[in-house]
């Protein structure tokens, strides 16, 4: 096993003073190339925006973006691989044995999934750093230091210390850019575009679009690239303290034009915080799950819901909320703890803290109490996976991973793993993968029975850690970096 060890983040004062500035100009700051990657490509020319950009952007040439070499079959460019968030990879060899491949100790915890583009693994840390790692060896190709993270003592509440980059990055093939959102000193939230080959910064944009308390907001959910935009969801800190409201933003991938947003129409809370973040359907509509809001009765306030939004976020197209939305808000037992997963274009599945799994009709979410089916006994936290061939969903319940068979209007409980195997799952190699966060182990479970086929040590992870499947290697984000396991 190869072990790549890097020093923990210790920023000199001069660098800190530069990085805490929430500048909007395109700059290449804090980037350190640790090996010799391919020559950086010239980014493509952006189309002329209909409105002037609120931030200066570069004037790139029109050459096509380069990407790291490798097979597209091993790519994992976004959370759970695809925008429907199903978390599945087909045509992978059967699992017989797991063995350690490499471990990369980085400058902070990795909460989001690493993404994979060709031969490159991109991992973002709570140290506000982004690393480009060799997929086969774990060697560092480049590192970009994007800011100074916020210490927990400087926040009104929360449970991540320090708080830097938490949401899963996203890759855009049209520009060759990787997108991340940093949280930096003062509670500033900034979208940053990086060149995937070199890690050089292309542009950045503030996403603090509300007039609320920015220190009470947190960017935890996965980013998504679709419709020529990068979508970013926002919620609150652990503890739901302070004056915040959930929202999602959309910014053109070339850095030009305006950032648009949708704010949950509740007076407070209503965070969009599930790790799977934003899903996007084949028609370009945007899907999110919303947590508990301020209202506990009377007129519905748009919280505790699944929302389908217009691609430009200009309006809500459809919604679902349980009939018990008021009491769920009052008891913090809302739907926002998992994100919507889009099943075959016609159904949606989600599980909330109320210990109910909901099946919805994608074309008509049904408003208040409009679900197709429910299944009780699973308080879901994280990202759900879907095996289309088996028509089975795998839900990360608080007390163990659940398999449920999904019909056109039905949900059936099949099996549940033991309580320690409760991490956000993915499907591939003929098995379902999940982690034991506190035990630091990766498990491969038989899809039909839930029996353990293989397991491996990976190191302690966050509660919401989800594996990545790429060309016979399983990547796991940990509290110290990234661990890679070989499947044979």
XYZ file of C-alpha atoms in Angstrom:
488
model
C 0.000 0.000 0.000
C 1.231 3.479 -0.874
C 0.761 6.131 1.793
C 0.933 9.770 0.761
C 1.421 12.019 3.778
C 1.090 15.798 3.584
C 1.605 18.423 6.274
C -1.423 19.866 8.032
C -2.492 23.339 6.991
C -0.387 26.047 8.626
C -0.915 29.283 6.697
C 1.714 32.022 6.987
C 0.321 35.398 7.971
C 0.950 36.943 4.576
C -0.975 34.242 2.789
C -3.817 34.422 5.287
C -4.203 38.142 4.672
C -4.536 37.514 0.967
C -6.899 34.600 1.215
C -9.423 36.005 3.637
C -10.334 38.732 1.173
C -13.557 37.742 -0.555
C -12.368 39.059 -3.859
C -14.449 38.512 -6.954
C -11.742 38.923 -9.542
C -10.230 35.979 -11.349
C -6.954 35.184 -9.616
C -4.557 32.220 -9.331
C -3.915 32.318 -5.613
C -2.437 29.776 -3.239
C -1.852 27.166 -5.953
C 1.043 24.783 -5.545
C 1.877 22.310 -8.293
C 3.469 19.346 -6.554
C 4.258 17.245 -9.624
C 4.500 18.032 -13.323
C 1.036 17.643 -14.882
C 0.261 18.168 -18.532
C 0.590 21.706 -19.788
C -2.425 23.768 -18.702
C -5.061 24.209 -21.379
C -6.444 27.568 -22.352
C -10.031 27.736 -21.122
C -12.758 28.131 -23.734
C -14.327 31.438 -24.707
C -17.503 32.208 -22.785
C -20.615 33.276 -24.645
C -21.516 36.929 -24.338
C -23.758 37.254 -21.279
C -27.074 39.016 -21.636
C -26.284 41.057 -18.518
C -22.914 42.274 -17.265
C -21.225 40.017 -14.744
C -21.173 41.322 -11.175
C -17.580 40.065 -10.950
C -14.705 40.483 -13.387
C -13.940 37.336 -15.387
C -10.972 36.316 -17.524
C -10.862 36.659 -21.293
C -9.927 33.107 -22.330
C -9.057 31.810 -25.755
C -11.259 29.428 -27.703
C -9.239 26.212 -27.451
C -11.000 23.081 -26.162
C -10.304 22.171 -22.528
C -7.862 19.364 -21.852
C -8.683 16.652 -19.319
C -6.562 14.111 -17.477
C -6.148 10.927 -19.487
C -8.238 7.894 -18.581
C -11.389 5.981 -19.419
C -14.752 7.724 -19.189
C -16.100 4.476 -17.716
C -14.150 5.167 -14.517
C -15.246 8.807 -14.241
C -17.267 9.937 -11.240
C -17.750 13.667 -11.981
C -20.439 14.513 -9.438
C -22.038 13.211 -6.252
C -23.253 9.614 -6.768
C -21.879 9.788 -10.327
C -24.967 11.133 -12.137
C -27.340 14.055 -11.714
C -30.253 11.805 -10.777
C -28.106 10.869 -7.730
C -28.661 7.098 -8.087
C -25.096 6.208 -7.067
C -24.600 3.273 -9.430
C -21.829 2.092 -11.741
C -22.472 -0.822 -14.117
C -20.192 -3.408 -15.773
C -17.742 -3.733 -12.873
C -16.064 -7.019 -11.961
C -17.439 -9.161 -9.145
C -15.999 -8.708 -5.651
C -13.823 -11.471 -4.220
C -11.309 -9.590 -2.099
C -10.554 -6.053 -0.923
C -7.011 -4.827 -0.321
C -5.536 -1.446 0.589
C -4.274 0.489 -2.441
C -3.184 3.867 -1.059
C -4.003 6.474 1.564
C -3.614 10.218 1.068
C -3.342 12.202 4.309
C -4.431 15.731 3.398
C -4.642 19.003 5.328
C -8.153 18.452 6.639
C -11.199 16.222 6.735
C -12.933 15.302 3.468
C -16.709 15.367 3.978
C -17.882 15.305 0.354
C -17.253 12.523 -2.125
C -14.029 12.786 -4.113
C -14.788 13.118 -7.820
C -12.911 11.347 -10.610
C -12.044 12.769 -14.028
C -9.957 10.374 -16.126
C -6.833 9.518 -14.138
C -7.365 12.316 -11.610
C -9.108 12.207 -8.224
C -10.236 15.609 -6.926
C -10.758 15.907 -3.166
C -11.748 19.025 -1.211
C -10.970 19.495 2.485
C -12.214 21.405 5.488
C -8.850 23.158 5.301
C -10.230 25.065 2.285
C -7.847 23.160 0.013
C -8.498 21.187 -3.168
C -6.165 18.348 -4.207
C -5.640 16.639 -7.525
C -4.492 13.065 -6.787
C -3.301 10.317 -9.102
C -6.083 7.732 -9.251
C -3.701 4.762 -9.283
C -1.108 5.821 -6.697
C -2.634 8.656 -4.674
C 0.337 10.903 -5.473
C -0.451 14.621 -5.353
C -0.426 16.221 -8.815
C -1.551 19.615 -7.606
C -2.918 21.428 -4.580
C -4.888 24.693 -4.472
C -5.240 26.573 -1.182
C -8.343 28.741 -1.584
C -8.817 30.458 1.746
C -8.696 30.268 5.527
C -11.428 28.085 7.064
C -13.624 29.227 9.946
C -13.052 27.845 13.419
C -16.054 26.539 15.330
C -15.454 29.043 18.130
C -16.215 31.828 15.639
C -19.592 30.377 14.603
C -22.925 30.564 16.478
C -23.232 26.734 16.462
C -22.196 23.780 14.307
C -20.231 20.541 14.457
C -17.436 20.854 11.859
C -14.138 22.358 13.024
C -12.596 23.933 11.069
C -15.301 24.632 8.489
C -13.928 24.994 4.959
C -15.143 23.059 1.898
C -17.889 20.592 2.856
C -20.060 19.980 -0.226
C -19.027 17.501 -2.926
C -17.344 19.278 -5.877
C -18.664 19.050 -9.435
C -16.879 18.856 -12.799
C -17.929 20.552 -16.037
C -16.610 18.876 -19.198
C -17.460 21.857 -21.435
C -15.029 24.175 -19.642
C -12.701 21.679 -17.977
C -13.497 23.300 -14.622
C -13.959 21.823 -11.177
C -16.259 23.803 -8.884
C -16.100 24.037 -5.089
C -17.567 26.360 -2.476
C -15.349 27.631 0.326
C -16.349 28.918 3.722
C -13.754 31.426 4.876
C -13.060 33.839 7.705
C -16.093 35.959 8.480
C -18.537 33.310 7.269
C -18.105 34.122 3.580
C -19.245 31.536 0.999
C -17.489 31.649 -2.348
C -17.881 29.590 -5.517
C -14.466 28.880 -7.065
C -13.708 27.424 -10.514
C -10.422 25.527 -10.937
C -8.666 24.149 -14.009
C -8.973 20.363 -13.634
C -5.531 19.687 -15.110
C -3.458 22.205 -13.154
C -5.630 23.232 -10.202
C -5.157 26.873 -11.135
C -7.997 29.181 -10.124
C -10.035 30.560 -13.038
C -12.600 32.717 -11.267
C -14.569 33.099 -8.056
C -17.982 34.480 -7.081
C -19.613 35.277 -3.736
C -22.775 33.252 -3.092
C -23.900 35.204 -0.026
C -27.050 36.361 -1.814
C -29.330 36.842 1.211
C -29.403 39.589 3.827
C -29.415 37.030 6.630
C -26.610 36.075 9.023
C -24.024 34.479 6.743
C -22.246 32.938 9.722
C -25.418 30.920 10.397
C -25.433 29.487 6.859
C -23.575 26.384 5.706
C -22.852 24.906 2.293
C -23.024 21.129 2.882
C -24.969 19.652 -0.061
C -23.331 18.502 -3.297
C -22.903 20.914 -6.197
C -24.384 20.068 -9.616
C -23.546 21.164 -13.159
C -26.381 21.277 -15.701
C -28.048 23.713 -18.103
C -24.784 25.623 -18.462
C -24.919 26.473 -14.750
C -23.428 25.269 -11.495
C -26.060 24.824 -8.772
C -25.239 25.212 -5.084
C -27.580 24.505 -2.126
C -27.384 26.190 1.291
C -28.737 25.347 4.718
C -27.857 26.102 8.330
C -25.343 24.832 10.838
C -25.881 21.857 13.107
C -28.205 23.224 15.798
C -30.282 25.420 13.447
C -29.104 28.558 15.216
C -29.247 32.125 13.986
C -31.105 33.974 11.273
C -30.845 31.944 8.062
C -33.074 30.555 5.355
C -32.389 27.759 2.878
C -31.629 28.657 -0.722
C -30.059 27.378 -3.922
C -28.033 29.377 -6.442
C -27.278 28.997 -10.162
C -24.167 30.550 -11.714
C -23.047 30.284 -15.372
C -20.171 27.796 -15.677
C -18.017 30.317 -17.553
C -18.182 32.827 -14.712
C -20.079 35.409 -16.773
C -23.624 36.626 -16.254
C -25.640 36.870 -13.072
C -26.121 34.389 -10.248
C -29.803 33.578 -9.774
C -31.324 32.042 -6.664
C -34.398 30.486 -5.105
C -35.091 31.145 -1.418
C -37.398 28.878 0.581
C -40.414 31.071 1.446
C -40.309 30.489 5.190
C -39.403 33.138 7.761
C -36.441 31.131 9.084
C -34.630 27.792 8.607
C -35.856 25.580 5.735
C -32.282 24.510 5.005
C -31.281 22.621 1.846
C -28.520 20.606 3.473
C -28.704 16.906 2.481
C -25.301 15.594 1.278
C -26.681 14.695 -2.165
C -27.508 18.360 -2.705
C -29.126 19.256 -6.016
C -30.514 16.658 -8.459
C -31.370 17.518 -12.069
C -33.772 15.605 -14.311
C -33.546 14.926 -18.051
C -35.582 18.049 -18.804
C -33.230 20.275 -16.811
C -35.527 20.868 -13.840
C -33.811 21.205 -10.458
C -34.744 19.058 -7.445
C -33.968 19.673 -3.772
C -35.140 18.584 -0.340
C -35.976 21.241 2.245
C -35.648 20.832 6.007
C -37.793 22.076 8.874
C -39.071 25.646 8.686
C -40.402 28.177 11.162
C -44.120 27.497 10.696
C -45.729 24.720 12.748
C -49.291 25.120 11.508
C -51.718 27.253 9.549
C -50.602 28.317 6.072
C -47.960 26.047 4.585
C -44.579 27.850 4.414
C -42.739 25.844 1.724
C -40.492 23.948 4.137
C -40.211 20.190 4.967
C -40.564 19.344 1.298
C -39.349 18.023 -2.024
C -39.218 20.833 -4.581
C -38.980 20.823 -8.369
C -37.658 24.176 -9.579
C -37.268 25.825 -12.977
C -33.734 25.550 -14.429
C -33.145 29.284 -13.881
C -34.591 29.002 -10.333
C -37.181 31.650 -11.168
C -40.099 29.661 -9.766
C -41.254 26.526 -7.993
C -42.804 24.105 -10.470
C -44.095 21.451 -8.072
C -43.755 20.301 -4.484
C -44.515 17.567 -1.978
C -44.800 17.771 1.785
C -46.252 15.277 4.285
C -49.617 16.076 5.863
C -47.765 16.207 9.187
C -45.420 18.980 8.015
C -46.355 21.265 10.917
C -45.580 18.765 13.643
C -42.441 17.645 11.800
C -41.226 21.234 11.776
C -42.002 21.564 15.475
C -40.080 18.389 16.339
C -37.191 18.743 13.819
C -38.321 15.530 12.059
C -38.301 16.827 8.508
C -37.502 15.518 5.013
C -34.272 17.451 4.578
C -31.899 14.747 5.857
C -31.730 12.949 2.489
C -32.031 14.347 -1.012
C -34.497 13.298 -3.720
C -33.287 10.464 -5.960
C -34.873 10.346 -9.417
C -35.899 6.811 -10.392
C -36.162 6.045 -14.113
C -37.655 9.462 -14.821
C -41.087 8.685 -13.386
C -40.652 8.242 -9.631
C -38.805 9.933 -6.784
C -37.717 8.425 -3.480
C -36.760 10.228 -0.292
C -36.520 9.404 3.417
C -36.675 11.884 6.280
C -35.966 12.125 9.984
C -39.581 11.139 10.658
C -38.614 7.483 9.969
C -40.722 7.297 6.799
C -39.588 6.522 3.233
C -41.737 8.257 0.610
C -42.318 7.284 -3.035
C -43.509 10.156 -5.232
C -44.696 10.572 -8.819
C -42.114 12.690 -10.628
C -44.637 14.335 -12.949
C -47.045 15.226 -10.151
C -45.556 15.455 -6.682
C -48.991 15.905 -5.183
C -48.560 18.889 -2.876
C -49.554 18.240 0.734
C -49.895 14.498 1.380
C -49.644 13.496 -2.278
C -47.224 10.551 -2.013
C -47.703 7.281 -3.927
C -46.525 5.057 -1.077
C -44.764 5.096 2.284
C -42.617 2.662 4.236
C -42.041 3.213 7.951
C -39.105 2.310 10.164
C -36.220 4.202 8.533
C -34.947 7.592 9.667
C -32.823 8.427 6.630
C -29.587 10.458 6.707
C -27.330 10.969 3.684
C -27.630 9.813 0.072
C -29.850 7.002 -1.268
C -28.650 4.567 -3.984
C -30.692 2.874 -6.720
C -30.179 -0.331 -8.700
C -32.327 0.002 -11.802
C -31.975 -3.654 -12.837
C -33.239 -4.867 -9.455
C -35.697 -1.979 -9.025
C -34.339 -1.668 -5.497
C -33.357 1.363 -3.427
C -30.803 1.355 -0.619
C -31.545 3.868 2.110
C -29.025 4.928 4.804
C -31.200 4.631 7.905
C -29.933 5.820 11.257
C -29.973 2.218 12.524
C -28.616 0.415 9.454
C -28.791 0.318 5.667
C -32.228 -0.655 4.297
C -33.055 -2.322 0.979
C -36.535 -1.636 -0.326
C -38.059 -2.993 -3.539
C -39.803 -0.247 -5.490
C -42.859 -0.820 -7.646
C -44.803 1.670 -9.705
C -46.811 2.671 -6.618
C -45.402 0.441 -3.864
C -42.502 0.107 -1.427
C -41.532 -3.217 0.146
C -39.010 -3.781 2.940
C -36.453 -6.457 1.978
C -33.608 -6.421 4.521
C -31.717 -4.177 6.883
C -28.010 -4.283 7.670
C -26.689 -4.190 11.194
C -26.780 -0.789 12.853
C -23.121 0.145 12.379
C -23.391 -0.177 8.555
C -25.374 2.982 7.932
C -23.269 5.114 5.581
C -24.601 6.580 2.327
C -24.454 3.653 -0.136
C -23.481 3.178 -3.771
C -24.061 0.191 -6.049
C -21.552 -1.586 -8.294
C -19.465 -4.751 -8.706
C -22.717 -6.638 -8.024
C -22.858 -5.402 -4.417
C -23.935 -2.415 -2.365
C -21.185 -0.435 -0.628
C -21.479 1.376 2.699
C -19.170 2.556 5.471
C -19.181 2.233 9.231
C -18.224 5.817 10.053
C -17.015 5.409 13.637
C -15.476 1.988 13.014
C -13.635 3.168 9.922
C -14.541 0.182 7.772
C -15.847 -0.206 4.224
C -18.378 -2.984 3.595
C -19.480 -4.760 0.418
C -22.923 -6.295 0.984
C -24.813 -8.835 -1.082
C -27.656 -6.929 -2.734
C -30.153 -9.766 -2.354
C -29.510 -10.712 1.289
C -27.500 -7.936 2.918
C -24.806 -10.416 3.922
C -21.248 -9.064 4.197
C -19.142 -10.264 1.249
C -15.969 -8.307 2.002
C -14.738 -5.503 4.237
C -11.655 -3.336 4.671
C -10.208 -0.725 7.021
C -10.330 2.791 5.581
C -10.088 5.097 8.602
C -12.678 7.117 10.485
C -15.144 9.007 8.285
C -17.875 11.575 8.686
C -21.414 10.349 9.243
C -22.341 11.086 5.635
C -19.293 9.607 3.859
C -20.159 7.809 0.618
C -17.770 5.603 -1.421
C -16.770 6.216 -5.039
C -16.377 3.368 -7.581
C -13.775 3.897 -10.289
C -12.099 1.246 -12.438
C -11.608 -1.476 -9.824
C -10.812 1.013 -7.048
C -13.121 2.177 -4.255
C -12.376 5.642 -2.852
C -13.562 6.654 0.609
C -13.441 10.205 2.018
C -12.130 10.200 5.586
C -11.524 12.628 8.424
C -7.856 12.730 7.430
C -8.045 12.575 3.620
C -8.855 9.813 1.137
C -8.421 6.031 1.328
C -8.358 3.795 -1.768
C -9.205 0.093 -1.782
C -8.554 -2.320 -4.671
C -11.297 -4.745 -5.717
C -10.169 -8.180 -6.929
